[in-house]
Amino acid sequence: MSGDTAADRRCVAVRSAIGEDLPGIQALLQRSGLPIAGVEEWLPHFLLAEHEGRMVAVAGLELHGASALLRSVAVEPDWRGSGLARQLIDRQLSEAHERHIKDVYLLTTTAEHYFPRLGFACIGRSDVPAQVHESVEFREACPASAVVMRKTLAER
Ligand SMILES: CC(C)(COP(=O)(O)OP(=O)(O)OC[C@H]1O[C@@H](n2cnc3c(N)ncnc32)[C@H](O)[C@@H]1OP(=O)(O)O)[C@@H](O)C(=O)NCCC(=O)NCCS
């Protein structure tokens, strides 16, 4: 990570995405090998981290009834390993909890060994509720080989 100091990490600001962030988010996702289908639709539920005005990480949440789909978690290579993904995911899980979401799902082809540390476990596709199955990411964007994971949130 460039500028690898605690001070730099404190200077990362997290905020919700707005319309003009869309091209930058799509570019970061594409550089990270992740799909962009459905991003525009769910943009208000995307969080991004910025350092000195540069977008360095993103994480999105789709809301489907009592379930949510965590998606589009990407960190610029020079900022990986500094806890940014965890920070954004924790914020999205808190947001889901506030919204009385029961289960948070995700699809990944690259990071199934990352998410267990955040409480996600692998499940079968048949365990995914129909509403989540209908999402663009599920139907079109992620290959059938993607691993499906779930985290059940504590009752409020
Ligand atoms: C996966 C990703 C989001 C992690 O971001 P990050 O900010 O580096 O993650 P954190 O700082 O919260 O955690 C870093 C830790 O996770 C581990 N880790 C990172 N990516 C990993 C992966 N793909 N598989 C397993 N472990 C991974 C690191 O080795 C590090 O471990 P340590 O704490 O034991 O040193 C980032 O590598 C990335 O953008 N990858 C490309 C896009 C992607 O695959 N997204 C996930 C699918 S939605």
PDB file of C-alpha atoms and ligand atoms in Angstrom:
ATOM      1  CA  MET A   1       0.000   0.000   0.000  1.00  0.00           C
ATOM      2  CA  SER A   2       1.386   3.426  -0.844  1.00  0.00           C
ATOM      3  CA  GLY A   3       1.656   5.848   2.072  1.00  0.00           C
ATOM      4  CA  ASP A   4       1.383   2.937   4.487  1.00  0.00           C
ATOM      5  CA  THR A   5       0.988   4.813   7.764  1.00  0.00           C
ATOM      6  CA  ALA A   6      -1.646   4.871  10.463  1.00  0.00           C
ATOM      7  CA  ALA A   7      -2.191   8.556   9.676  1.00  0.00           C
ATOM      8  CA  ASP A   8      -3.055   7.713   6.065  1.00  0.00           C
ATOM      9  CA  ARG A   9      -5.510   5.065   7.200  1.00  0.00           C
ATOM     10  CA  ARG A  10      -7.223   7.595   9.483  1.00  0.00           C
ATOM     11  CA  CYS A  11      -7.548   9.914   6.500  1.00  0.00           C
ATOM     12  CA  VAL A  12      -9.749   7.508   4.566  1.00  0.00           C
ATOM     13  CA  ALA A  13     -13.309   8.823   4.435  1.00  0.00           C
ATOM     14  CA  VAL A  14     -16.285   6.510   3.975  1.00  0.00           C
ATOM     15  CA  ARG A  15     -19.474   7.798   2.380  1.00  0.00           C
ATOM     16  CA  SER A  16     -22.486   6.676   0.361  1.00  0.00           C
ATOM     17  CA  ALA A  17     -22.158   6.747  -3.401  1.00  0.00           C
ATOM     18  CA  ILE A  18     -23.870   9.409  -5.490  1.00  0.00           C
ATOM     19  CA  GLY A  19     -24.643   9.462  -9.202  1.00  0.00           C
ATOM     20  CA  GLU A  20     -21.366  10.960 -10.293  1.00  0.00           C
ATOM     21  CA  ASP A  21     -19.446   8.136  -8.588  1.00  0.00           C
ATOM     22  CA  LEU A  22     -20.881   5.548 -10.988  1.00  0.00           C
ATOM     23  CA  PRO A  23     -18.118   5.617 -13.662  1.00  0.00           C
ATOM     24  CA  GLY A  24     -15.361   5.423 -11.040  1.00  0.00           C
ATOM     25  CA  ILE A  25     -17.066   2.531  -9.235  1.00  0.00           C
ATOM     26  CA  GLN A  26     -17.602   0.645 -12.487  1.00  0.00           C
ATOM     27  CA  ALA A  27     -13.965   1.168 -13.450  1.00  0.00           C
ATOM     28  CA  LEU A  28     -12.716  -0.102 -10.066  1.00  0.00           C
ATOM     29  CA  LEU A  29     -14.970  -3.166 -10.312  1.00  0.00           C
ATOM     30  CA  GLN A  30     -13.828  -3.929 -13.841  1.00  0.00           C
ATOM     31  CA  ARG A  31     -10.167  -3.574 -12.860  1.00  0.00           C
ATOM     32  CA  SER A  32     -10.931  -5.964  -9.987  1.00  0.00           C
ATOM     33  CA  GLY A  33     -12.579  -8.545 -12.266  1.00  0.00           C
ATOM     34  CA  LEU A  34     -16.069  -8.050 -10.816  1.00  0.00           C
ATOM     35  CA  PRO A  35     -19.370  -7.627 -12.690  1.00  0.00           C
ATOM     36  CA  ILE A  36     -20.983  -4.190 -13.084  1.00  0.00           C
ATOM     37  CA  ALA A  37     -24.493  -5.329 -14.025  1.00  0.00           C
ATOM     38  CA  GLY A  38     -27.000  -3.910 -11.555  1.00  0.00           C
ATOM     39  CA  VAL A  39     -24.568  -1.421 -10.009  1.00  0.00           C
ATOM     40  CA  GLU A  40     -26.443   1.640 -11.276  1.00  0.00           C
ATOM     41  CA  GLU A  41     -29.753   0.303  -9.931  1.00  0.00           C
ATOM     42  CA  TRP A  42     -28.291  -0.213  -6.442  1.00  0.00           C
ATOM     43  CA  LEU A  43     -25.908   2.761  -6.433  1.00  0.00           C
ATOM     44  CA  PRO A  44     -27.543   4.529  -3.438  1.00  0.00           C
ATOM     45  CA  HIS A  45     -26.691   1.442  -1.370  1.00  0.00           C
ATOM     46  CA  PHE A  46     -23.009   1.481  -2.314  1.00  0.00           C
ATOM     47  CA  LEU A  47     -20.377   2.724   0.121  1.00  0.00           C
ATOM     48  CA  LEU A  48     -17.007   3.946  -0.978  1.00  0.00           C
ATOM     49  CA  ALA A  49     -13.775   4.847   0.743  1.00  0.00           C
ATOM     50  CA  GLU A  50     -11.755   7.815  -0.459  1.00  0.00           C
ATOM     51  CA  HIS A  51      -8.232   8.948   0.264  1.00  0.00           C
ATOM     52  CA  GLU A  52      -7.427  12.520  -0.752  1.00  0.00           C
ATOM     53  CA  GLY A  53     -10.321  12.485  -3.199  1.00  0.00           C
ATOM     54  CA  ARG A  54      -9.348   9.194  -4.829  1.00  0.00           C
ATOM     55  CA  MET A  55     -11.761   6.259  -4.575  1.00  0.00           C
ATOM     56  CA  VAL A  56      -9.789   3.381  -3.044  1.00  0.00           C
ATOM     57  CA  ALA A  57     -12.496   0.867  -2.082  1.00  0.00           C
ATOM     58  CA  VAL A  58     -16.163   0.088  -2.666  1.00  0.00           C
ATOM     59  CA  ALA A  59     -18.825  -2.293  -1.317  1.00  0.00           C
ATOM     60  CA  GLY A  60     -22.452  -2.588  -2.409  1.00  0.00           C
ATOM     61  CA  LEU A  61     -25.611  -3.957  -0.841  1.00  0.00           C
ATOM     62  CA  GLU A  62     -28.766  -5.097  -2.597  1.00  0.00           C
ATOM     63  CA  LEU A  63     -31.940  -5.363  -0.512  1.00  0.00           C
ATOM     64  CA  HIS A  64     -34.319  -8.207  -1.294  1.00  0.00           C
ATOM     65  CA  GLY A  65     -37.064  -8.502   1.300  1.00  0.00           C
ATOM     66  CA  ALA A  66     -35.676  -9.998   4.520  1.00  0.00           C
ATOM     67  CA  SER A  67     -32.406 -10.780   2.725  1.00  0.00           C
ATOM     68  CA  ALA A  68     -29.570  -8.718   1.312  1.00  0.00           C
ATOM     69  CA  LEU A  69     -26.850  -9.407  -1.217  1.00  0.00           C
ATOM     70  CA  LEU A  70     -23.407  -8.063  -0.380  1.00  0.00           C
ATOM     71  CA  ARG A  71     -21.687  -7.412  -3.697  1.00  0.00           C
ATOM     72  CA  SER A  72     -18.972  -5.486  -5.484  1.00  0.00           C
ATOM     73  CA  VAL A  73     -16.440  -5.525  -2.670  1.00  0.00           C
ATOM     74  CA  ALA A  74     -13.235  -4.204  -4.249  1.00  0.00           C
ATOM     75  CA  VAL A  75     -10.138  -2.450  -2.971  1.00  0.00           C
ATOM     76  CA  GLU A  76      -7.464  -0.794  -5.119  1.00  0.00           C
ATOM     77  CA  PRO A  77      -4.400  -3.078  -5.128  1.00  0.00           C
ATOM     78  CA  ASP A  78      -2.179  -0.516  -3.380  1.00  0.00           C
ATOM     79  CA  TRP A  79      -4.665  -0.310  -0.489  1.00  0.00           C
ATOM     80  CA  ARG A  80      -5.284  -4.025   0.029  1.00  0.00           C
ATOM     81  CA  GLY A  81      -4.444  -5.504   3.403  1.00  0.00           C
ATOM     82  CA  SER A  82      -5.216  -2.309   5.299  1.00  0.00           C
ATOM     83  CA  GLY A  83      -8.643  -3.357   6.578  1.00  0.00           C
ATOM     84  CA  LEU A  84     -10.656  -1.294   4.107  1.00  0.00           C
ATOM     85  CA  ALA A  85     -12.776  -4.183   2.864  1.00  0.00           C
ATOM     86  CA  ARG A  86     -13.560  -5.203   6.447  1.00  0.00           C
ATOM     87  CA  GLN A  87     -14.450  -1.608   7.336  1.00  0.00           C
ATOM     88  CA  LEU A  88     -16.873  -1.241   4.410  1.00  0.00           C
ATOM     89  CA  ILE A  89     -18.376  -4.700   4.918  1.00  0.00           C
ATOM     90  CA  ASP A  90     -18.914  -4.021   8.648  1.00  0.00           C
ATOM     91  CA  ARG A  91     -20.727  -0.804   7.723  1.00  0.00           C
ATOM     92  CA  GLN A  92     -22.903  -2.648   5.202  1.00  0.00           C
ATOM     93  CA  LEU A  93     -23.716  -5.390   7.724  1.00  0.00           C
ATOM     94  CA  SER A  94     -24.710  -2.741  10.289  1.00  0.00           C
ATOM     95  CA  GLU A  95     -26.888  -1.086   7.675  1.00  0.00           C
ATOM     96  CA  ALA A  96     -28.524  -4.441   6.890  1.00  0.00           C
ATOM     97  CA  HIS A  97     -29.087  -5.049  10.602  1.00  0.00           C
ATOM     98  CA  GLU A  98     -30.713  -1.625  10.994  1.00  0.00           C
ATOM     99  CA  ARG A  99     -33.046  -2.546   8.152  1.00  0.00           C
ATOM    100  CA  HIS A 100     -34.082  -5.786   9.907  1.00  0.00           C
ATOM    101  CA  ILE A 101     -32.374  -7.933   7.303  1.00  0.00           C
ATOM    102  CA  LYS A 102     -32.099 -11.519   8.524  1.00  0.00           C
ATOM    103  CA  ASP A 103     -29.565 -13.044   6.153  1.00  0.00           C
ATOM    104  CA  VAL A 104     -26.841 -11.509   4.003  1.00  0.00           C
ATOM    105  CA  TYR A 105     -25.711 -13.470   0.955  1.00  0.00           C
ATOM    106  CA  LEU A 106     -22.786 -13.064  -1.407  1.00  0.00           C
ATOM    107  CA  LEU A 107     -21.362 -14.665  -4.534  1.00  0.00           C
ATOM    108  CA  THR A 108     -17.654 -14.944  -5.138  1.00  0.00           C
ATOM    109  CA  THR A 109     -15.263 -16.679  -7.461  1.00  0.00           C
ATOM    110  CA  THR A 110     -12.145 -15.233  -5.861  1.00  0.00           C
ATOM    111  CA  ALA A 111     -12.562 -14.641  -2.149  1.00  0.00           C
ATOM    112  CA  GLU A 112     -14.273 -17.631  -0.522  1.00  0.00           C
ATOM    113  CA  HIS A 113     -11.308 -17.863   1.849  1.00  0.00           C
ATOM    114  CA  TYR A 114     -11.629 -14.196   2.835  1.00  0.00           C
ATOM    115  CA  PHE A 115     -15.262 -14.042   3.943  1.00  0.00           C
ATOM    116  CA  PRO A 116     -15.325 -16.750   6.678  1.00  0.00           C
ATOM    117  CA  ARG A 117     -13.361 -14.362   8.921  1.00  0.00           C
ATOM    118  CA  LEU A 118     -16.358 -12.028   8.668  1.00  0.00           C
ATOM    119  CA  GLY A 119     -18.827 -14.738   9.640  1.00  0.00           C
ATOM    120  CA  PHE A 120     -19.881 -15.933   6.172  1.00  0.00           C
ATOM    121  CA  ALA A 121     -20.186 -19.653   5.420  1.00  0.00           C
ATOM    122  CA  CYS A 122     -20.655 -21.516   2.151  1.00  0.00           C
ATOM    123  CA  ILE A 123     -24.160 -22.692   1.285  1.00  0.00           C
ATOM    124  CA  GLY A 124     -25.815 -24.373  -1.706  1.00  0.00           C
ATOM    125  CA  ARG A 125     -27.620 -22.345  -4.347  1.00  0.00           C
ATOM    126  CA  SER A 126     -30.858 -24.128  -3.420  1.00  0.00           C
ATOM    127  CA  ASP A 127     -30.616 -22.453   0.018  1.00  0.00           C
ATOM    128  CA  VAL A 128     -30.845 -18.978  -1.529  1.00  0.00           C
ATOM    129  CA  PRO A 129     -34.297 -17.361  -1.308  1.00  0.00           C
ATOM    130  CA  ALA A 130     -36.113 -16.702  -4.580  1.00  0.00           C
ATOM    131  CA  GLN A 131     -35.913 -12.900  -4.232  1.00  0.00           C
ATOM    132  CA  VAL A 132     -32.125 -12.990  -4.052  1.00  0.00           C
ATOM    133  CA  HIS A 133     -31.997 -15.469  -6.914  1.00  0.00           C
ATOM    134  CA  GLU A 134     -33.819 -12.919  -9.044  1.00  0.00           C
ATOM    135  CA  SER A 135     -31.093 -10.291  -8.678  1.00  0.00           C
ATOM    136  CA  VAL A 136     -29.170  -9.403 -11.815  1.00  0.00           C
ATOM    137  CA  GLU A 137     -25.907 -10.410 -10.180  1.00  0.00           C
ATOM    138  CA  PHE A 138     -27.290 -13.865  -9.450  1.00  0.00           C
ATOM    139  CA  ARG A 139     -29.059 -14.366 -12.773  1.00  0.00           C
ATOM    140  CA  GLU A 140     -26.570 -12.903 -15.190  1.00  0.00           C
ATOM    141  CA  ALA A 141     -23.381 -11.527 -13.796  1.00  0.00           C
ATOM    142  CA  CYS A 142     -21.772 -14.297 -11.777  1.00  0.00           C
ATOM    143  CA  PRO A 143     -20.792 -17.641 -13.309  1.00  0.00           C
ATOM    144  CA  ALA A 144     -22.449 -20.835 -12.145  1.00  0.00           C
ATOM    145  CA  SER A 145     -19.119 -21.789 -10.596  1.00  0.00           C
ATOM    146  CA  ALA A 146     -19.326 -18.899  -8.102  1.00  0.00           C
ATOM    147  CA  VAL A 147     -19.437 -19.901  -4.445  1.00  0.00           C
ATOM    148  CA  VAL A 148     -22.522 -18.774  -2.507  1.00  0.00           C
ATOM    149  CA  MET A 149     -22.046 -17.664   1.098  1.00  0.00           C
ATOM    150  CA  ARG A 150     -24.403 -16.514   3.850  1.00  0.00           C
ATOM    151  CA  LYS A 151     -24.173 -14.725   7.156  1.00  0.00           C
ATOM    152  CA  THR A 152     -27.173 -14.717   9.472  1.00  0.00           C
ATOM    153  CA  LEU A 153     -27.458 -11.481  11.426  1.00  0.00           C
ATOM    154  CA  ALA A 154     -28.337 -11.425  15.098  1.00  0.00           C
ATOM    155  CA  GLU A 155     -31.963 -10.643  15.943  1.00  0.00           C
ATOM    156  CA  ARG A 156     -32.574  -7.013  16.844  1.00  0.00           C
TER     157      ARG A 156
HETATM  158  C1  LIG B   1     -10.927  -9.390  -1.385  1.00  0.00           C
HETATM  159  C2  LIG B   1     -10.577  -7.917  -1.145  1.00  0.00           C
HETATM  160  C3  LIG B   1     -11.858  -7.099  -1.249  1.00  0.00           C
HETATM  161  C4  LIG B   1      -9.974  -7.782   0.268  1.00  0.00           C
HETATM  162  O1  LIG B   1      -9.711  -6.419   0.506  1.00  0.00           O
HETATM  163  P1  LIG B   1      -8.701  -5.917   1.677  1.00  0.00           P
HETATM  164  O2  LIG B   1      -9.054  -4.509   1.988  1.00  0.00           O
HETATM  165  O3  LIG B   1      -7.324  -6.250   1.288  1.00  0.00           O
HETATM  166  O4  LIG B   1      -9.134  -6.856   2.895  1.00  0.00           O
HETATM  167  P2  LIG B   1      -8.829  -6.608   4.439  1.00  0.00           P
HETATM  168  O5  LIG B   1      -7.745  -5.598   4.593  1.00  0.00           O
HETATM  169  O6  LIG B   1     -10.123  -6.388   5.130  1.00  0.00           O
HETATM  170  O7  LIG B   1      -8.284  -8.037   4.859  1.00  0.00           O
HETATM  171  C5  LIG B   1      -6.980  -8.420   4.488  1.00  0.00           C
HETATM  172  C6  LIG B   1      -6.777  -9.874   4.831  1.00  0.00           C
HETATM  173  O8  LIG B   1      -7.611 -10.687   3.977  1.00  0.00           O
HETATM  174  C7  LIG B   1      -6.779 -11.562   3.234  1.00  0.00           C
HETATM  175  N1  LIG B   1      -7.338 -11.656   1.878  1.00  0.00           N
HETATM  176  C8  LIG B   1      -7.496 -10.653   0.996  1.00  0.00           C
HETATM  177  N2  LIG B   1      -8.027 -11.119  -0.146  1.00  0.00           N
HETATM  178  C9  LIG B   1      -8.225 -12.437   0.030  1.00  0.00           C
HETATM  179  C10 LIG B   1      -8.752 -13.470  -0.795  1.00  0.00           C
HETATM  180  N3  LIG B   1      -9.185 -13.238  -2.055  1.00  0.00           N
HETATM  181  N4  LIG B   1      -8.822 -14.724  -0.283  1.00  0.00           N
HETATM  182  C11 LIG B   1      -8.392 -14.975   0.971  1.00  0.00           C
HETATM  183  N5  LIG B   1      -7.871 -14.043   1.793  1.00  0.00           N
HETATM  184  C12 LIG B   1      -7.798 -12.787   1.324  1.00  0.00           C
HETATM  185  C13 LIG B   1      -5.412 -10.930   3.224  1.00  0.00           C
HETATM  186  O9  LIG B   1      -4.416 -11.898   3.004  1.00  0.00           O
HETATM  187  C14 LIG B   1      -5.349 -10.327   4.603  1.00  0.00           C
HETATM  188  O10 LIG B   1      -5.059 -11.345   5.531  1.00  0.00           O
HETATM  189  P3  LIG B   1      -4.334 -11.044   6.964  1.00  0.00           P
HETATM  190  O11 LIG B   1      -5.228 -10.090   7.714  1.00  0.00           O
HETATM  191  O12 LIG B   1      -4.271 -12.395   7.585  1.00  0.00           O
HETATM  192  O13 LIG B   1      -3.018 -10.440   6.592  1.00  0.00           O
HETATM  193  C15 LIG B   1      -9.518  -7.399  -2.158  1.00  0.00           C
HETATM  194  O14 LIG B   1      -8.435  -8.294  -2.202  1.00  0.00           O
HETATM  195  C16 LIG B   1     -10.045  -7.228  -3.581  1.00  0.00           C
HETATM  196  O15 LIG B   1     -10.487  -6.137  -3.955  1.00  0.00           O
HETATM  197  N6  LIG B   1     -10.005  -8.302  -4.410  1.00  0.00           N
HETATM  198  C17 LIG B   1     -10.502  -8.232  -5.798  1.00  0.00           C
HETATM  199  C18 LIG B   1     -12.023  -8.211  -5.847  1.00  0.00           C
HETATM  200  C19 LIG B   1     -12.657  -9.397  -5.119  1.00  0.00           C
HETATM  201  O16 LIG B   1     -12.252 -10.533  -5.292  1.00  0.00           O
HETATM  202  N7  LIG B   1     -13.726  -9.099  -4.293  1.00  0.00           N
HETATM  203  C20 LIG B   1     -14.432 -10.094  -3.512  1.00  0.00           C
HETATM  204  C21 LIG B   1     -15.606 -10.646  -4.209  1.00  0.00           C
HETATM  205  S1  LIG B   1     -17.070  -9.659  -3.994  1.00  0.00           S
END
